[in-house]
PDB file of C-alpha atoms in Angstrom:
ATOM      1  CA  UNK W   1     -24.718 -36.814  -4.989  1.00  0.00           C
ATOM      2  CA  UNK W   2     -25.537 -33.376  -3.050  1.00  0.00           C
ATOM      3  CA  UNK W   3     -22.737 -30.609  -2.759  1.00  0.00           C
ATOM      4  CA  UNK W   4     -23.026 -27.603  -0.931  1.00  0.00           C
ATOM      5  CA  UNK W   5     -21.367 -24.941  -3.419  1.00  0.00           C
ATOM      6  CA  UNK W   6     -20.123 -20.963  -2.367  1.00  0.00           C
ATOM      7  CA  UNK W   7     -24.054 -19.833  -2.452  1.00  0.00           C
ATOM      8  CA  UNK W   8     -25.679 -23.066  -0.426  1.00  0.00           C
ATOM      9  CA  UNK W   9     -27.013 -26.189  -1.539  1.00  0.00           C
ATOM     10  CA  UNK W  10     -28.116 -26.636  -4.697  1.00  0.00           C
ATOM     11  CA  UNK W  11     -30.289 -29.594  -6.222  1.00  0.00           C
ATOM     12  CA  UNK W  12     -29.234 -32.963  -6.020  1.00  0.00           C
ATOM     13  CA  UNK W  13     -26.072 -33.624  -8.336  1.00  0.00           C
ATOM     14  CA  UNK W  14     -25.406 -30.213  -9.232  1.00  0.00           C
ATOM     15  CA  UNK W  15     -23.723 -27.067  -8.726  1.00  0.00           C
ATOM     16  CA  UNK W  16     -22.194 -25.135 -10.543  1.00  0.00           C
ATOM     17  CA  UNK W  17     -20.285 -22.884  -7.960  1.00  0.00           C
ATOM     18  CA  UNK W  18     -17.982 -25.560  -5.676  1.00  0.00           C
ATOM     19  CA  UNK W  19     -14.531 -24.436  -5.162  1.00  0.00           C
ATOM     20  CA  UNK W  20     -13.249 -27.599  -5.371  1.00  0.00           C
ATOM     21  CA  UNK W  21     -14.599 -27.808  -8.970  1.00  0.00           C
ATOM     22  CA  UNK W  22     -13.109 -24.989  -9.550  1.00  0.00           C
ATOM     23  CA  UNK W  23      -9.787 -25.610  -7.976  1.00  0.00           C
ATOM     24  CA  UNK W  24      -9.440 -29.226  -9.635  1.00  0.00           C
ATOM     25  CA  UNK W  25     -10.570 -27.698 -13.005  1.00  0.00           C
ATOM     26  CA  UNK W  26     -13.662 -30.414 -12.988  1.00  0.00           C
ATOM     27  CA  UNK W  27     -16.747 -29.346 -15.180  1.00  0.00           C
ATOM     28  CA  UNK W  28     -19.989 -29.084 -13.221  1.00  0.00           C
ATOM     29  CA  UNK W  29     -22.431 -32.028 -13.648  1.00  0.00           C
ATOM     30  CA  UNK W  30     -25.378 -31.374 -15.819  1.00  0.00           C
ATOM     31  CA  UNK W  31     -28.904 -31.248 -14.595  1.00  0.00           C
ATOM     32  CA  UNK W  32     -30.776 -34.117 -14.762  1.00  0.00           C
ATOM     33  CA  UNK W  33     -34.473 -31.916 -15.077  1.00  0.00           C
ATOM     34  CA  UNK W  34     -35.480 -30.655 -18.213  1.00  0.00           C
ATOM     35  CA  UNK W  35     -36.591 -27.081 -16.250  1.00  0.00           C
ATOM     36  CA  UNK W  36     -33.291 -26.536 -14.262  1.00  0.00           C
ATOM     37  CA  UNK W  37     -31.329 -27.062 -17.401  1.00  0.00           C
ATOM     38  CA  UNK W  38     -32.832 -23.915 -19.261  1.00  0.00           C
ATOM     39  CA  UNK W  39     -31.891 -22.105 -15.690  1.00  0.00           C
ATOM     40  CA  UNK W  40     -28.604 -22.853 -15.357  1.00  0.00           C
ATOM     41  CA  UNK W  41     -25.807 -20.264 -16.512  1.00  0.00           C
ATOM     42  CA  UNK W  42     -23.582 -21.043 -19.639  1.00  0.00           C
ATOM     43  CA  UNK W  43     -20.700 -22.613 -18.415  1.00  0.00           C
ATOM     44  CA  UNK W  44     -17.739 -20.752 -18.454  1.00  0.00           C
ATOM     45  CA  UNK W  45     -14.831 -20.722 -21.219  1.00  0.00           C
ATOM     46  CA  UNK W  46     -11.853 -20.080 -18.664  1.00  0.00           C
ATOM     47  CA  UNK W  47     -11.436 -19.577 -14.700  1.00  0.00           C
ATOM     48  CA  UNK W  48     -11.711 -16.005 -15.037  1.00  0.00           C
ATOM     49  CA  UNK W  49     -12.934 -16.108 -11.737  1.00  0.00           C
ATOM     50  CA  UNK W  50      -9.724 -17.672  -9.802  1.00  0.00           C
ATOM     51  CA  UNK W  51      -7.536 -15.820 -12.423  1.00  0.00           C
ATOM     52  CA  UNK W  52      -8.817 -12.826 -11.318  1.00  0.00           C
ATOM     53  CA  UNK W  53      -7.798 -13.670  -7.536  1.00  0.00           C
ATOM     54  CA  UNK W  54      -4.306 -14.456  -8.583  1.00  0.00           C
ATOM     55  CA  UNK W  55      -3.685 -10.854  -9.779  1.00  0.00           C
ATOM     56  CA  UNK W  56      -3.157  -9.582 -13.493  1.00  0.00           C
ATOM     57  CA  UNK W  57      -0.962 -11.479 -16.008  1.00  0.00           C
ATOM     58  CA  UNK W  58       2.882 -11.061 -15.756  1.00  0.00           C
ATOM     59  CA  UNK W  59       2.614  -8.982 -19.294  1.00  0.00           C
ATOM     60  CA  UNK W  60       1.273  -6.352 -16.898  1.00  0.00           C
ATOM     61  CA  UNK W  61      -2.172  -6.194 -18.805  1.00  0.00           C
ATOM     62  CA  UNK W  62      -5.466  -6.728 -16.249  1.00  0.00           C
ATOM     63  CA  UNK W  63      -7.837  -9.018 -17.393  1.00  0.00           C
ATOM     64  CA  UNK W  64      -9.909  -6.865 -19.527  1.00  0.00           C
ATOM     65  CA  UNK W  65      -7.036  -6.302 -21.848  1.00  0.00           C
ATOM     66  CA  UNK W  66      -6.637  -2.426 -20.176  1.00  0.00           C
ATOM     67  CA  UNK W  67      -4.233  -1.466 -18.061  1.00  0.00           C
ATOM     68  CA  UNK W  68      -4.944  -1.813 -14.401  1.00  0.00           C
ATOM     69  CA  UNK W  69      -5.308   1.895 -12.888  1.00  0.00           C
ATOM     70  CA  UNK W  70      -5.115   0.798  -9.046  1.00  0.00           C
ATOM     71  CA  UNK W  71      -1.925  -1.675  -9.498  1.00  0.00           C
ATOM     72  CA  UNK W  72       0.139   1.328  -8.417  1.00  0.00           C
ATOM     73  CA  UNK W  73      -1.710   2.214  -5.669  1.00  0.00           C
ATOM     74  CA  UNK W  74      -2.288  -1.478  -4.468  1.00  0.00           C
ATOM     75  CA  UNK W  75       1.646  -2.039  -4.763  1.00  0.00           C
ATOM     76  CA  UNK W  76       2.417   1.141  -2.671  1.00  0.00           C
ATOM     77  CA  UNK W  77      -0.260   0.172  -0.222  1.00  0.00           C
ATOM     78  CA  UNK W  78       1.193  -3.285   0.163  1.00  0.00           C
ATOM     79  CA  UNK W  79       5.030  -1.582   0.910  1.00  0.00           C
ATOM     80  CA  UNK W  80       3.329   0.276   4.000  1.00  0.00           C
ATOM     81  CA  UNK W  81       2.029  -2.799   4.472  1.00  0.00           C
ATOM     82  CA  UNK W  82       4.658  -5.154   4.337  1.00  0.00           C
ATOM     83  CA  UNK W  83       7.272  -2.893   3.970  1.00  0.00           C
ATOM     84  CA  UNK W  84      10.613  -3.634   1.980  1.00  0.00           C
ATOM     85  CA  UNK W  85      13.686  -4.092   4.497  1.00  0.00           C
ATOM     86  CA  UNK W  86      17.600  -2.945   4.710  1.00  0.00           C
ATOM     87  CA  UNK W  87      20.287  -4.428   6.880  1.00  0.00           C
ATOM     88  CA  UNK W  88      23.214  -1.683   7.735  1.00  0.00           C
ATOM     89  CA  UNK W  89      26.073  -3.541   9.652  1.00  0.00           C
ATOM     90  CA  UNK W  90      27.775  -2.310  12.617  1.00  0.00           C
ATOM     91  CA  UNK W  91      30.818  -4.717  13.426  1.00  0.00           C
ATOM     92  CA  UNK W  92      29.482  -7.329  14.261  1.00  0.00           C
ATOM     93  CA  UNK W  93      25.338  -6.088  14.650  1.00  0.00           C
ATOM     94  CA  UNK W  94      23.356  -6.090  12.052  1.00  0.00           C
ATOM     95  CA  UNK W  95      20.212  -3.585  12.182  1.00  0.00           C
ATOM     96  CA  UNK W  96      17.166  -4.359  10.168  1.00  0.00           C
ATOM     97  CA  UNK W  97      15.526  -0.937   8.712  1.00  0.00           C
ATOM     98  CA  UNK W  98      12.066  -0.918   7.390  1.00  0.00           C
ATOM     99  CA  UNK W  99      12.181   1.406   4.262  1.00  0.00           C
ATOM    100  CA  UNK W 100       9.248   3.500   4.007  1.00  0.00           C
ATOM    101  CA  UNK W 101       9.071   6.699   1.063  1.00  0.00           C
ATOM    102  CA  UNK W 102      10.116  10.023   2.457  1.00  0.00           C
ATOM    103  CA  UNK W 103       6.797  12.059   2.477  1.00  0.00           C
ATOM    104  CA  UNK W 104       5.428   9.344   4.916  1.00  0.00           C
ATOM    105  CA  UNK W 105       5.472   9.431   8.729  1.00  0.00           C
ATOM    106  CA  UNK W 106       5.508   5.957  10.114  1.00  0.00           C
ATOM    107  CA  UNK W 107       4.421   5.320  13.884  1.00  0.00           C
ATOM    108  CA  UNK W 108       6.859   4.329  16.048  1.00  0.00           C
ATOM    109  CA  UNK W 109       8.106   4.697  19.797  1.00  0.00           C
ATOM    110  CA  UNK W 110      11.723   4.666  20.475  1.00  0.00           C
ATOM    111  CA  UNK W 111      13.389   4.011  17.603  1.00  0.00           C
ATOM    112  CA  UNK W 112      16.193   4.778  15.061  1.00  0.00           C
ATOM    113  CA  UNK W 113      15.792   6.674  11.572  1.00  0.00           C
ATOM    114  CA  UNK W 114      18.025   7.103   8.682  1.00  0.00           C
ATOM    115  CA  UNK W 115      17.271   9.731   5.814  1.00  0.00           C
ATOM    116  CA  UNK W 116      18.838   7.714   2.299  1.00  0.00           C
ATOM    117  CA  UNK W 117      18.880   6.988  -1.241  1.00  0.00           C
ATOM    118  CA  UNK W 118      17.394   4.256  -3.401  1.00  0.00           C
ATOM    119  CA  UNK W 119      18.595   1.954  -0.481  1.00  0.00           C
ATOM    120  CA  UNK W 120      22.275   3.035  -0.613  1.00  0.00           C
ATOM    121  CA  UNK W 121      23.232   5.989   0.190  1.00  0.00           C
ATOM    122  CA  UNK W 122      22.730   7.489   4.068  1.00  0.00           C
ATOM    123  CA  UNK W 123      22.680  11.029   4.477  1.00  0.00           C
ATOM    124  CA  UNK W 124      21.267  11.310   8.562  1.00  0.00           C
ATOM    125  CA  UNK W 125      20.339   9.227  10.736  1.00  0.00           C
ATOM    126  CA  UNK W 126      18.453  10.355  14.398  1.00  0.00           C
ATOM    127  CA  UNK W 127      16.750   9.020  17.320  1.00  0.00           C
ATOM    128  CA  UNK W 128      12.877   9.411  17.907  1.00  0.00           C
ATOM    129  CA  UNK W 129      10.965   9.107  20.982  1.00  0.00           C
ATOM    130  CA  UNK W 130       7.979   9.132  18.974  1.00  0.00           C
ATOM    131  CA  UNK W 131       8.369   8.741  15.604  1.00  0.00           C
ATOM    132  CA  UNK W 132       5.526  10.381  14.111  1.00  0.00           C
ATOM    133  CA  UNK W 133       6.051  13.510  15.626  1.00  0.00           C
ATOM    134  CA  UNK W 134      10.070  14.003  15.223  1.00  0.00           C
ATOM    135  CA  UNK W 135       9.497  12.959  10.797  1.00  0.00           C
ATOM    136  CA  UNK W 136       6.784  15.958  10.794  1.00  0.00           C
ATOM    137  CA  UNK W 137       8.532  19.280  10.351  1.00  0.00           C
ATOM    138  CA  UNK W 138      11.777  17.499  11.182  1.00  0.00           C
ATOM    139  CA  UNK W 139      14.923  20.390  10.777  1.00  0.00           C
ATOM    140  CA  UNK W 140      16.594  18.408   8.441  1.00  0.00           C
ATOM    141  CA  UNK W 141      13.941  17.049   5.856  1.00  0.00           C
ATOM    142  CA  UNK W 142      14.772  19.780   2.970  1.00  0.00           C
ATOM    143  CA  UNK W 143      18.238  19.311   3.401  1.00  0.00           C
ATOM    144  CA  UNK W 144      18.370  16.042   2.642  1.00  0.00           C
ATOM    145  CA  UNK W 145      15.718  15.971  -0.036  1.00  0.00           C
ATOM    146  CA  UNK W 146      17.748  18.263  -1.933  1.00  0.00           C
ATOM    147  CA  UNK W 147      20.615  15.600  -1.410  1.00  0.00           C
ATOM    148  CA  UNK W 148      18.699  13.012  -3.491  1.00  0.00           C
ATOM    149  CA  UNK W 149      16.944  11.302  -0.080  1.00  0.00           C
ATOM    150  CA  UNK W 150      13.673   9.401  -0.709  1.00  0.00           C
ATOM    151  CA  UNK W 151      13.401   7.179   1.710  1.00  0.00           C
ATOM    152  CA  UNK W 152      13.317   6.732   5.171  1.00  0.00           C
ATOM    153  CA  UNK W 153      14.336   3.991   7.068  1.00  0.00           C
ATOM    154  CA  UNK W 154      13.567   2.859  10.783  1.00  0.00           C
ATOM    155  CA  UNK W 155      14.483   0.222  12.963  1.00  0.00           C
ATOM    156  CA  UNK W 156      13.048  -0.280  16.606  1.00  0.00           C
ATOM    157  CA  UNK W 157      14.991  -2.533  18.598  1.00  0.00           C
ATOM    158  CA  UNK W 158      13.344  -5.355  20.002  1.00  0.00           C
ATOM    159  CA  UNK W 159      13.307  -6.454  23.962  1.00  0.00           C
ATOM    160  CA  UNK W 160      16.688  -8.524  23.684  1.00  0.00           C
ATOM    161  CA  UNK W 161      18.325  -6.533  21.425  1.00  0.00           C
ATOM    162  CA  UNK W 162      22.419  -5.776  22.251  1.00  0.00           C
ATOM    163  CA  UNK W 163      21.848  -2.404  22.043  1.00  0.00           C
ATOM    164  CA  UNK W 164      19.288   0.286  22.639  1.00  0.00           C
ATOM    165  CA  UNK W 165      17.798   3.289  19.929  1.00  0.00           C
ATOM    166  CA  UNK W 166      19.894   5.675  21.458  1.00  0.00           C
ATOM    167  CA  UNK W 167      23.677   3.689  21.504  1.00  0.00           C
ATOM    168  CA  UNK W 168      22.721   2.222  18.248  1.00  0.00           C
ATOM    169  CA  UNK W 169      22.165   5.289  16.787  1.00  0.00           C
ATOM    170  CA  UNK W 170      25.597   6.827  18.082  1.00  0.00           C
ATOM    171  CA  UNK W 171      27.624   3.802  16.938  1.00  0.00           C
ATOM    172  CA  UNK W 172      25.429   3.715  13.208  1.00  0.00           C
ATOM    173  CA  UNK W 173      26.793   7.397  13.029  1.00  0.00           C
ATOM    174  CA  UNK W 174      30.397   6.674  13.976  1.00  0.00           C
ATOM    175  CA  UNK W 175      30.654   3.829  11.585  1.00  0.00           C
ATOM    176  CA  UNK W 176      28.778   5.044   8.659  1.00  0.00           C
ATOM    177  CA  UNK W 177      29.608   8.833   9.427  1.00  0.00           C
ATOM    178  CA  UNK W 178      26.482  10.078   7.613  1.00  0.00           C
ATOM    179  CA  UNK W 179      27.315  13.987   5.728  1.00  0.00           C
ATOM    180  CA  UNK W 180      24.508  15.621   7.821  1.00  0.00           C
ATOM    181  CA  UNK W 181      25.205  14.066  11.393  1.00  0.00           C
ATOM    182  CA  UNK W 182      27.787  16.549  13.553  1.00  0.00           C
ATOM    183  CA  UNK W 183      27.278  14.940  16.580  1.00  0.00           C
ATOM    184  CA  UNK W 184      29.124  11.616  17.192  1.00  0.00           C
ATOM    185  CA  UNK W 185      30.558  11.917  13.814  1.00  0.00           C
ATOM    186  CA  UNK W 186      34.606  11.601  13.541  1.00  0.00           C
ATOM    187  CA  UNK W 187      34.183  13.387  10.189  1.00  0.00           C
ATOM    188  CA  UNK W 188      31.773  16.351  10.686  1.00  0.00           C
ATOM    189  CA  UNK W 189      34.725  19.037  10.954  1.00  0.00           C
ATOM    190  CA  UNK W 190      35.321  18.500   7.021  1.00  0.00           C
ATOM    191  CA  UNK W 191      31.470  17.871   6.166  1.00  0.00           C
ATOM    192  CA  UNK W 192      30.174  21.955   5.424  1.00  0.00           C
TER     193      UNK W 192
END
């Protein structure tokens, strides 16, 4: 019998690199000539090779036994990716935030942002034509780092949404009544 194997066909009966082998956990067939036999590779103890794909061990220890130096950066990388999301209510709408750290400047075009905390606490929350542009050098940022803020958060509302950036951004203030928001805020004559 003839498989075709990750690198091409091999000789008749044997291969020692099909992914279905590997997948099942089935042991290559041995070769039946004397010469291909010295050739082959030792066969392996363990599937280092799929165990590798599936990421390092839940002890957090990479497969060497070391620590994996670019697990932190591949985690971050995956929460721009993919990024983590918070729902803030507004009676009876519920906006879905993306949460991104503070010290980066997502893209977006028309949309809402909210300065917070460890996904709890809001301390400002604006509108942004252009996204981008309004995070860098934005009037506000050391104010609320100094606050405790490390995240952003943005939302972009879709075609049918009920309301657009700019009225859900006024009613997100007047329900949550974030410290650093004046405008729109029924609170901001006791905030300093």
């Amino acid at each position: 019998m003839s498989r075709n194997g990750m690198f091409g066909s091999g000789p008749p009966g044997y291969n020692p690199l099909t992914l279905s082998d590997a997948i099942l956990g089935l042991r290559p067939e041995p070769p039946t000539n004397a010469f291909l036999s010295g050739l082959t590779p030792p066969l392996p103890t363990s599937n280092a090779f799929l165990s590798a794909l599936a990421g390092p061990p839940r002890s957090g220890d990479f497969l060497s036994g070391l620590t994996d130096p670019l697990s932190a950066a591949a985690s971050a990388l995956a929460q721009l990716m993919v990024p983590p999301k918070v729902v803030v209510p507004d009676y009876g709408v519920d906006y879905t935030f993306d949460v991104f750290p503070i010290s980066y400047r997502p893209a977006g075009k028309n949309c809402v942002y909210i300065f917070a905390k460890d996904r709890c606490w809001m301390y400002y929350a604006g509108i942004a034509e252009d996204l981008f542009n309004r995070l860098t050098g934005h009037e506000r940022m050391h104010e609320v780092i100094e606050m405790g803020a490390n995240e952003v958060w943005v939302h972009t509302p879709g075609p049918n949404a009920i309301f657009g950036y700019k009225e859900a951004e006024r009613r997100l203030i007047e329900r949550h009544c974030f410290p650093l928001n004046k405008q729109h805020n029924p609170l901001a004559a006791i905030f300093p």
